[in-house]
Amino acid sequence: MRVLGVDPGLRRTGFGVIDVDGARLSYVGSGVIRVPDGALAPRLRAIHDGITEVIDTWRPTLASVEIVFVNVNPQATLALGQARGAAIAAIAIRDVIVHEYTALQVKQSVVGYGKAAKEQVQAMVKRLLQLPGEPSADAADALACAICHAHASAMAANLGAAGALAQVARSGARSRRGRVRGR
Amino acid sequence: MRVLGVDPGLRRTGFGVIDVDGARLSYVGSGVIRVPDGALAPRLRAIHDGITEVIDTWRPTLASVEIVFVNVNPQATLALGQARGAAIAAIAIRDVIVHEYTALQVKQSVVGYGKAAKEQVQAMVKRLLQLPGEPSADAADALACAICHAHASAMAANLGAAGALAQVARSGARSRRGRVRGR
């Protein structure tokens, strides 16, 4: 199974591709689509074209994208929504199934702690994929998203799909409560 | 000049196509892409595929899309952003230039009043395009967006591009002040 992780953003969209063979994860590629400044349509096209190129190069089996929590800033939420819309549509029209995980599920899966700092995610992604150096923050988030799906699938294989989905749902709920409490 | 107007939404995305020959506007086609319920990726794909079909059928010269004002509800803002992202990227990858106008500019252009009700927009779209019946609200908004671009272009031809852009910008600013005052 080859998983494409995507971390969409209107300035930078991170991507990371891993191969999953049972519990073994191996790094395939990662990077950042740098989106030019200026009018919205060419920016969304850059995201679309970048994602399409990644899919055509690495031919992932499926994709894993972070579910965003809406920002306090409505303009930022709209911008992020637009970037996500362009990225997810580009994946969907290539017939690649999209799975979504919350940021808390991704962190819990990679670092074991839903409130982990960005640096911890980068360090754990490096370790889990045995990379020679740390990936950039955007690429690390995308790779973490792919790893989260690999872990969820392995859980599903062990527990049966229904049990795993319930567990993921419970773990998400726990983290969310934890986050609210922590404020 | 053939103009495609689009009114993106995650449930329904309206579209309308008009031909513009100087001051003469003529109706070409319009309709609504009805987006199925369910997972996000297939919904965004439905918007992408619908827009692509419209472009391939009617081959517009350019497109006109309403700039959205962010909603008080962040989840609705995110949903709208995602729909817009999928729609605008679909237009951009077909090499169709996208122009954006605020809802106030569109209403002012079609009804002459930035705070016009939906029904007034529908009635004026019917009259300006000499339609036998009123288009649906989503299709009417999309056609209004196309008409707004036609008017802005005619103004540009009369005044020179710089003057027209300044006039549109001033008219947008006036409406926005009016709206805030009206609350």
Coordinates of C-alpha atoms in Angstrom, one line a residue:
Chain A
M1 CA 0.0 0.0 0.0
R2 CA 1.4 3.4 -1.0
V3 CA 0.0 6.4 1.0
L4 CA 0.1 10.0 -0.1
G5 CA -0.1 12.5 2.9
V6 CA -1.1 16.0 2.1
D7 CA -1.0 19.2 4.3
P8 CA -2.8 21.8 2.2
G9 CA -2.2 25.5 2.5
L10 CA -2.6 28.5 0.2
R11 CA 1.1 29.5 0.6
R12 CA 2.7 26.1 0.9
T13 CA 1.1 22.7 0.4
G14 CA 3.2 19.8 1.9
F15 CA 3.2 16.3 0.5
G16 CA 4.8 13.0 1.5
V17 CA 4.6 9.5 0.1
I18 CA 5.3 6.3 2.1
D19 CA 5.1 2.6 1.4
V20 CA 3.3 0.4 4.0
D21 CA 4.0 -3.3 4.2
G22 CA 2.4 -4.6 7.4
A23 CA 4.1 -2.8 10.2
R24 CA 7.0 -1.7 8.0
L25 CA 7.0 1.8 6.7
S26 CA 9.4 3.1 4.1
Y27 CA 9.9 6.6 2.8
V28 CA 9.2 7.2 -0.9
G29 CA 9.3 11.0 -1.3
S30 CA 8.2 14.3 0.1
G31 CA 8.3 18.0 -0.6
V32 CA 6.5 21.3 -0.6
I33 CA 4.4 22.9 -3.4
R34 CA 5.3 26.5 -3.1
V35 CA 2.3 28.6 -4.2
P36 CA 3.1 31.9 -5.9
D37 CA 1.6 35.2 -4.5
G38 CA -1.1 37.0 -6.5
A39 CA -4.5 36.2 -7.9
L40 CA -6.5 33.3 -6.4
A41 CA -7.1 31.2 -9.6
P42 CA -3.4 30.7 -10.6
R43 CA -2.6 29.9 -6.9
L44 CA -5.3 27.2 -6.8
R45 CA -4.1 25.9 -10.2
A46 CA -0.6 25.6 -8.8
I47 CA -1.9 23.4 -6.0
H48 CA -3.9 21.3 -8.4
D49 CA -1.0 20.9 -10.8
G50 CA 1.5 20.1 -8.0
I51 CA -0.8 17.4 -6.5
T52 CA -1.4 16.0 -9.9
E53 CA 2.3 15.8 -10.6
V54 CA 2.9 14.0 -7.3
I55 CA 0.2 11.5 -8.0
D56 CA 1.4 10.8 -11.6
T57 CA 5.0 10.4 -10.4
W58 CA 4.4 8.2 -7.4
R59 CA 1.0 6.6 -8.1
P60 CA -0.3 6.3 -4.5
T61 CA -3.0 3.7 -3.5
L62 CA -4.8 6.2 -1.4
A63 CA -4.4 9.6 0.3
S64 CA -4.5 10.9 3.8
V65 CA -5.4 14.6 4.5
E66 CA -5.5 16.4 7.8
I67 CA -9.0 17.6 8.9
V68 CA -8.5 21.3 9.8
F69 CA -9.9 22.9 12.8
V70 CA -11.5 26.2 11.8
N71 CA -9.4 29.2 12.7
V72 CA -10.5 32.1 14.7
N73 CA -9.6 34.3 11.7
P74 CA -12.4 33.8 9.1
Q75 CA -10.2 35.0 6.1
A76 CA -7.6 32.4 7.1
T77 CA -10.3 29.8 7.3
L78 CA -11.6 30.7 3.8
A79 CA -8.1 30.6 2.4
L80 CA -7.4 27.2 3.9
G81 CA -10.7 25.9 2.7
Q82 CA -9.9 27.0 -0.9
A83 CA -6.5 25.4 -0.8
R84 CA -8.0 22.2 0.6
G85 CA -10.8 22.2 -2.0
A86 CA -8.3 22.5 -4.9
A87 CA -6.0 19.8 -3.4
I88 CA -8.7 17.2 -2.5
A89 CA -10.5 17.7 -5.8
A90 CA -7.2 17.1 -7.6
I91 CA -6.8 13.8 -5.7
A92 CA -10.4 12.7 -6.2
I93 CA -10.4 13.2 -10.0
R94 CA -7.4 10.8 -10.2
D95 CA -9.6 8.2 -8.5
V96 CA -7.5 8.1 -5.4
I97 CA -9.6 7.6 -2.2
V98 CA -9.1 10.3 0.4
H99 CA -9.1 9.5 4.2
E100 CA -9.2 12.3 6.7
Y101 CA -7.8 12.5 10.2
T102 CA -7.8 15.3 12.7
A103 CA -4.5 17.0 13.7
L104 CA -4.9 15.4 17.1
Q105 CA -5.3 11.9 15.7
V106 CA -2.2 12.4 13.5
K107 CA -0.1 13.6 16.5
Q108 CA -1.3 10.9 18.8
S109 CA -0.5 8.3 16.1
V110 CA 3.0 9.6 15.4
V111 CA 4.1 11.0 18.7
G112 CA 1.7 9.3 21.1
Y113 CA 0.5 12.6 22.4
G114 CA -2.2 14.8 20.8
K115 CA -0.7 18.1 21.9
A116 CA 2.8 17.4 20.7
A117 CA 4.9 20.3 19.3
K118 CA 5.8 20.6 15.6
E119 CA 9.5 19.7 16.4
Q120 CA 8.4 16.4 18.1
V121 CA 6.4 15.5 15.0
Q122 CA 9.4 16.2 12.8
A123 CA 11.7 14.2 15.0
M124 CA 9.4 11.2 15.1
V125 CA 8.7 11.3 11.4
K126 CA 12.5 11.2 10.9
R127 CA 12.9 8.2 13.2
L128 CA 9.8 6.2 12.0
L129 CA 10.9 6.5 8.4
Q130 CA 14.7 6.3 9.1
L131 CA 15.4 9.5 7.3
P132 CA 19.0 10.8 7.2
G133 CA 17.8 14.3 8.2
E134 CA 14.6 16.0 9.4
P135 CA 12.1 16.9 6.7
S136 CA 10.7 20.5 6.6
A137 CA 7.7 21.2 8.8
D138 CA 5.2 21.1 5.9
A139 CA 6.6 17.8 4.5
A140 CA 6.8 16.3 8.0
D141 CA 3.1 17.1 8.6
A142 CA 2.2 15.5 5.3
L143 CA 4.3 12.4 6.1
A144 CA 2.8 12.3 9.6
C145 CA -0.7 12.2 8.0
A146 CA 0.4 9.3 5.8
I147 CA 1.9 7.5 8.9
C148 CA -1.4 8.0 10.8
H149 CA -3.3 6.3 8.0
A150 CA -0.8 3.4 8.0
H151 CA -1.3 2.9 11.8
A152 CA -5.1 3.2 11.5
S153 CA -5.0 0.5 8.8
A154 CA -2.8 -1.8 10.8
M155 CA -5.1 -1.4 13.7
A156 CA -8.1 -2.1 11.4
A157 CA -6.3 -5.3 10.3
N158 CA -5.7 -6.4 13.9
L159 CA -9.0 -5.5 15.4
G160 CA -11.4 -5.8 12.5
A161 CA -12.4 -2.6 10.8
A162 CA -15.4 -1.8 13.1
G163 CA -13.3 -2.0 16.3
A164 CA -10.5 0.1 14.8
L165 CA -12.8 2.8 13.6
A166 CA -14.4 2.9 17.1
Q167 CA -11.0 3.2 18.7
V168 CA -9.9 6.0 16.4
A169 CA -13.2 7.8 17.1
R170 CA -12.7 7.4 20.9
S171 CA -9.1 8.5 20.7
G172 CA -10.2 11.6 18.8
A173 CA -12.9 12.4 21.3
R174 CA -10.4 12.0 24.2
S175 CA -7.9 14.3 22.6
R176 CA -10.4 16.9 21.8
R177 CA -11.7 17.0 25.4
G178 CA -8.1 17.1 26.6
R179 CA -7.5 20.2 24.4
V180 CA -10.4 22.1 25.6
R181 CA -9.5 21.3 29.2
G182 CA -5.9 22.4 28.6
R183 CA -7.0 25.9 27.5
Chain B
M1 CA -17.0 37.3 -25.6
R2 CA -18.7 34.4 -23.8
V3 CA -18.8 34.6 -20.0
L4 CA -19.3 31.8 -17.5
G5 CA -20.6 32.9 -14.2
V6 CA -20.3 30.6 -11.2
D7 CA -21.9 30.7 -7.7
P8 CA -20.0 28.0 -5.8
G9 CA -21.5 26.1 -2.9
L10 CA -20.9 22.7 -1.3
R11 CA -24.6 21.6 -1.7
R12 CA -25.4 23.4 -5.0
T13 CA -23.1 25.2 -7.4
G14 CA -24.9 27.5 -9.8
F15 CA -23.6 28.3 -13.3
G16 CA -24.7 30.5 -16.1
V17 CA -23.3 31.3 -19.5
I18 CA -24.0 34.4 -21.6
D19 CA -22.7 35.9 -24.8
V20 CA -21.7 39.5 -24.8
D21 CA -21.6 41.6 -28.0
G22 CA -21.0 45.3 -27.0
A23 CA -24.0 46.2 -24.9
R24 CA -26.0 43.2 -26.2
L25 CA -26.3 40.3 -23.8
S26 CA -27.7 36.9 -24.8
Y27 CA -28.4 33.9 -22.8
V28 CA -26.6 30.7 -23.6
G29 CA -27.3 28.3 -20.8
S30 CA -27.5 27.9 -17.0
G31 CA -28.1 25.3 -14.3
V32 CA -27.1 23.9 -11.0
I33 CA -24.6 21.2 -10.1
R34 CA -26.3 19.3 -7.4
V35 CA -23.7 17.9 -5.0
P36 CA -24.4 14.6 -3.3
D37 CA -24.3 14.3 0.5
G38 CA -21.5 12.3 2.1
A39 CA -17.7 12.3 2.1
L40 CA -15.9 15.5 1.2
A41 CA -13.7 14.2 -1.7
P42 CA -16.5 12.9 -3.9
R43 CA -18.4 16.1 -3.3
L44 CA -15.5 18.3 -4.4
R45 CA -15.0 15.9 -7.4
A46 CA -18.7 16.4 -8.4
I47 CA -18.1 20.2 -8.4
H48 CA -14.9 19.8 -10.4
D49 CA -16.5 17.4 -12.9
G50 CA -19.6 19.6 -13.3
I51 CA -17.6 22.8 -14.0
T52 CA -15.4 20.9 -16.4
E53 CA -18.4 19.6 -18.3
V54 CA -19.9 23.1 -18.5
I55 CA -16.6 24.5 -19.8
D56 CA -16.2 21.7 -22.4
T57 CA -19.8 22.2 -23.5
W58 CA -19.9 26.0 -23.8
R59 CA -16.2 27.0 -24.1
P60 CA -16.4 30.3 -22.3
T61 CA -13.8 33.0 -23.0
L62 CA -13.6 33.8 -19.3
A63 CA -15.2 33.3 -16.0
S64 CA -16.7 35.5 -13.3
V65 CA -17.0 34.3 -9.7
E66 CA -18.5 36.0 -6.7
I67 CA -16.1 36.9 -3.9
V68 CA -17.6 35.6 -0.7
F69 CA -17.8 37.5 2.4
V70 CA -16.8 35.2 5.2
N71 CA -19.6 33.9 7.3
V72 CA -20.1 34.2 11.0
N73 CA -20.2 30.4 11.1
P74 CA -16.6 29.1 10.7
Q75 CA -17.6 25.6 9.5
A76 CA -19.8 27.2 6.8
T77 CA -16.9 29.4 5.8
L78 CA -14.6 26.4 5.5
A79 CA -17.2 24.5 3.5
L80 CA -17.7 27.4 1.1
G81 CA -13.9 27.8 0.8
Q82 CA -13.6 24.2 -0.2
A83 CA -16.3 24.4 -2.8
R84 CA -14.8 27.6 -4.2
G85 CA -11.3 26.0 -4.3
A86 CA -12.5 23.0 -6.3
A87 CA -14.6 25.2 -8.7
I88 CA -11.9 27.9 -9.3
A89 CA -9.1 25.3 -9.8
A90 CA -11.3 23.4 -12.3
I91 CA -11.7 26.7 -14.3
A92 CA -8.1 27.6 -14.0
I93 CA -6.7 24.3 -15.3
R94 CA -8.9 24.7 -18.5
D95 CA -6.9 28.0 -19.0
V96 CA -10.0 30.2 -18.5
I97 CA -9.2 33.5 -16.8
V98 CA -11.2 34.0 -13.5
H99 CA -12.5 37.5 -12.6
E100 CA -13.9 38.1 -9.1
Y101 CA -16.6 40.5 -8.0
T102 CA -18.1 41.1 -4.6
A103 CA -21.8 40.3 -4.1
L104 CA -22.4 44.0 -3.7
Q105 CA -20.8 44.8 -7.0
V106 CA -22.9 42.1 -8.7
K107 CA -26.1 43.4 -7.2
Q108 CA -25.3 47.0 -8.0
S109 CA -24.5 46.0 -11.6
V110 CA -27.7 44.0 -12.2
V111 CA -30.2 45.7 -9.9
G112 CA -28.5 49.1 -9.4
Y113 CA -28.7 48.6 -5.7
G114 CA -26.1 46.7 -3.5
K115 CA -28.6 45.5 -1.0
A116 CA -31.1 44.1 -3.4
A117 CA -33.1 41.0 -2.4
K118 CA -32.6 37.6 -4.2
E119 CA -36.0 38.0 -5.9
Q120 CA -35.0 41.3 -7.4
V121 CA -31.8 39.7 -8.8
Q122 CA -33.8 36.9 -10.3
A123 CA -36.3 39.3 -11.9
M124 CA -33.6 41.5 -13.4
V125 CA -31.6 38.6 -14.7
K126 CA -34.8 37.4 -16.4
R127 CA -35.4 40.9 -17.9
L128 CA -31.8 41.6 -19.0
L129 CA -31.5 38.2 -20.7
Q130 CA -35.1 38.2 -22.0
L131 CA -35.7 34.8 -20.5
P132 CA -39.2 33.2 -20.8
G133 CA -39.2 32.4 -17.0
E134 CA -37.2 33.2 -13.9
P135 CA -34.1 31.1 -13.4
S136 CA -33.5 29.3 -10.1
A137 CA -31.9 31.4 -7.4
D138 CA -28.5 29.6 -7.8
A139 CA -28.5 29.9 -11.6
A140 CA -29.7 33.5 -11.3
D141 CA -26.8 34.4 -9.0
A142 CA -24.3 32.8 -11.5
L143 CA -25.9 34.6 -14.4
A144 CA -25.8 37.9 -12.4
C145 CA -22.1 37.4 -11.9
A146 CA -21.6 36.9 -15.6
I147 CA -23.7 40.1 -16.4
C148 CA -21.6 42.0 -13.8
H149 CA -18.4 41.2 -15.7
A150 CA -20.1 42.2 -19.0
H151 CA -21.0 45.6 -17.6
A152 CA -17.5 46.0 -16.1
S153 CA -16.0 45.2 -19.4
A154 CA -18.3 47.6 -21.3
M155 CA -17.3 50.3 -18.8
A156 CA -13.7 49.5 -19.3
A157 CA -14.1 49.9 -23.1
N158 CA -15.8 53.3 -22.6
L159 CA -13.6 54.7 -19.9
G160 CA -10.3 53.0 -20.6
A161 CA -9.4 50.1 -18.3
A162 CA -7.8 52.2 -15.5
G163 CA -10.8 54.5 -15.1
A164 CA -13.3 51.6 -15.1
L165 CA -11.3 49.6 -12.5
A166 CA -11.2 52.7 -10.3
Q167 CA -15.0 53.2 -10.8
V168 CA -15.7 49.5 -9.8
A169 CA -13.4 49.9 -6.8
R170 CA -15.1 53.1 -5.7
S171 CA -18.6 51.6 -6.2
G172 CA -17.5 48.5 -4.1
A173 CA -16.3 50.7 -1.4
R174 CA -19.5 52.8 -1.3
S175 CA -21.6 49.7 -1.1
R176 CA -19.6 48.2 1.7
R177 CA -19.8 51.4 3.7
G178 CA -23.6 51.5 3.0
R179 CA -23.9 47.9 4.2
V180 CA -22.2 48.5 7.5
R181 CA -24.2 51.7 8.1
G182 CA -27.4 49.7 7.4
R183 CA -26.8 47.3 10.2

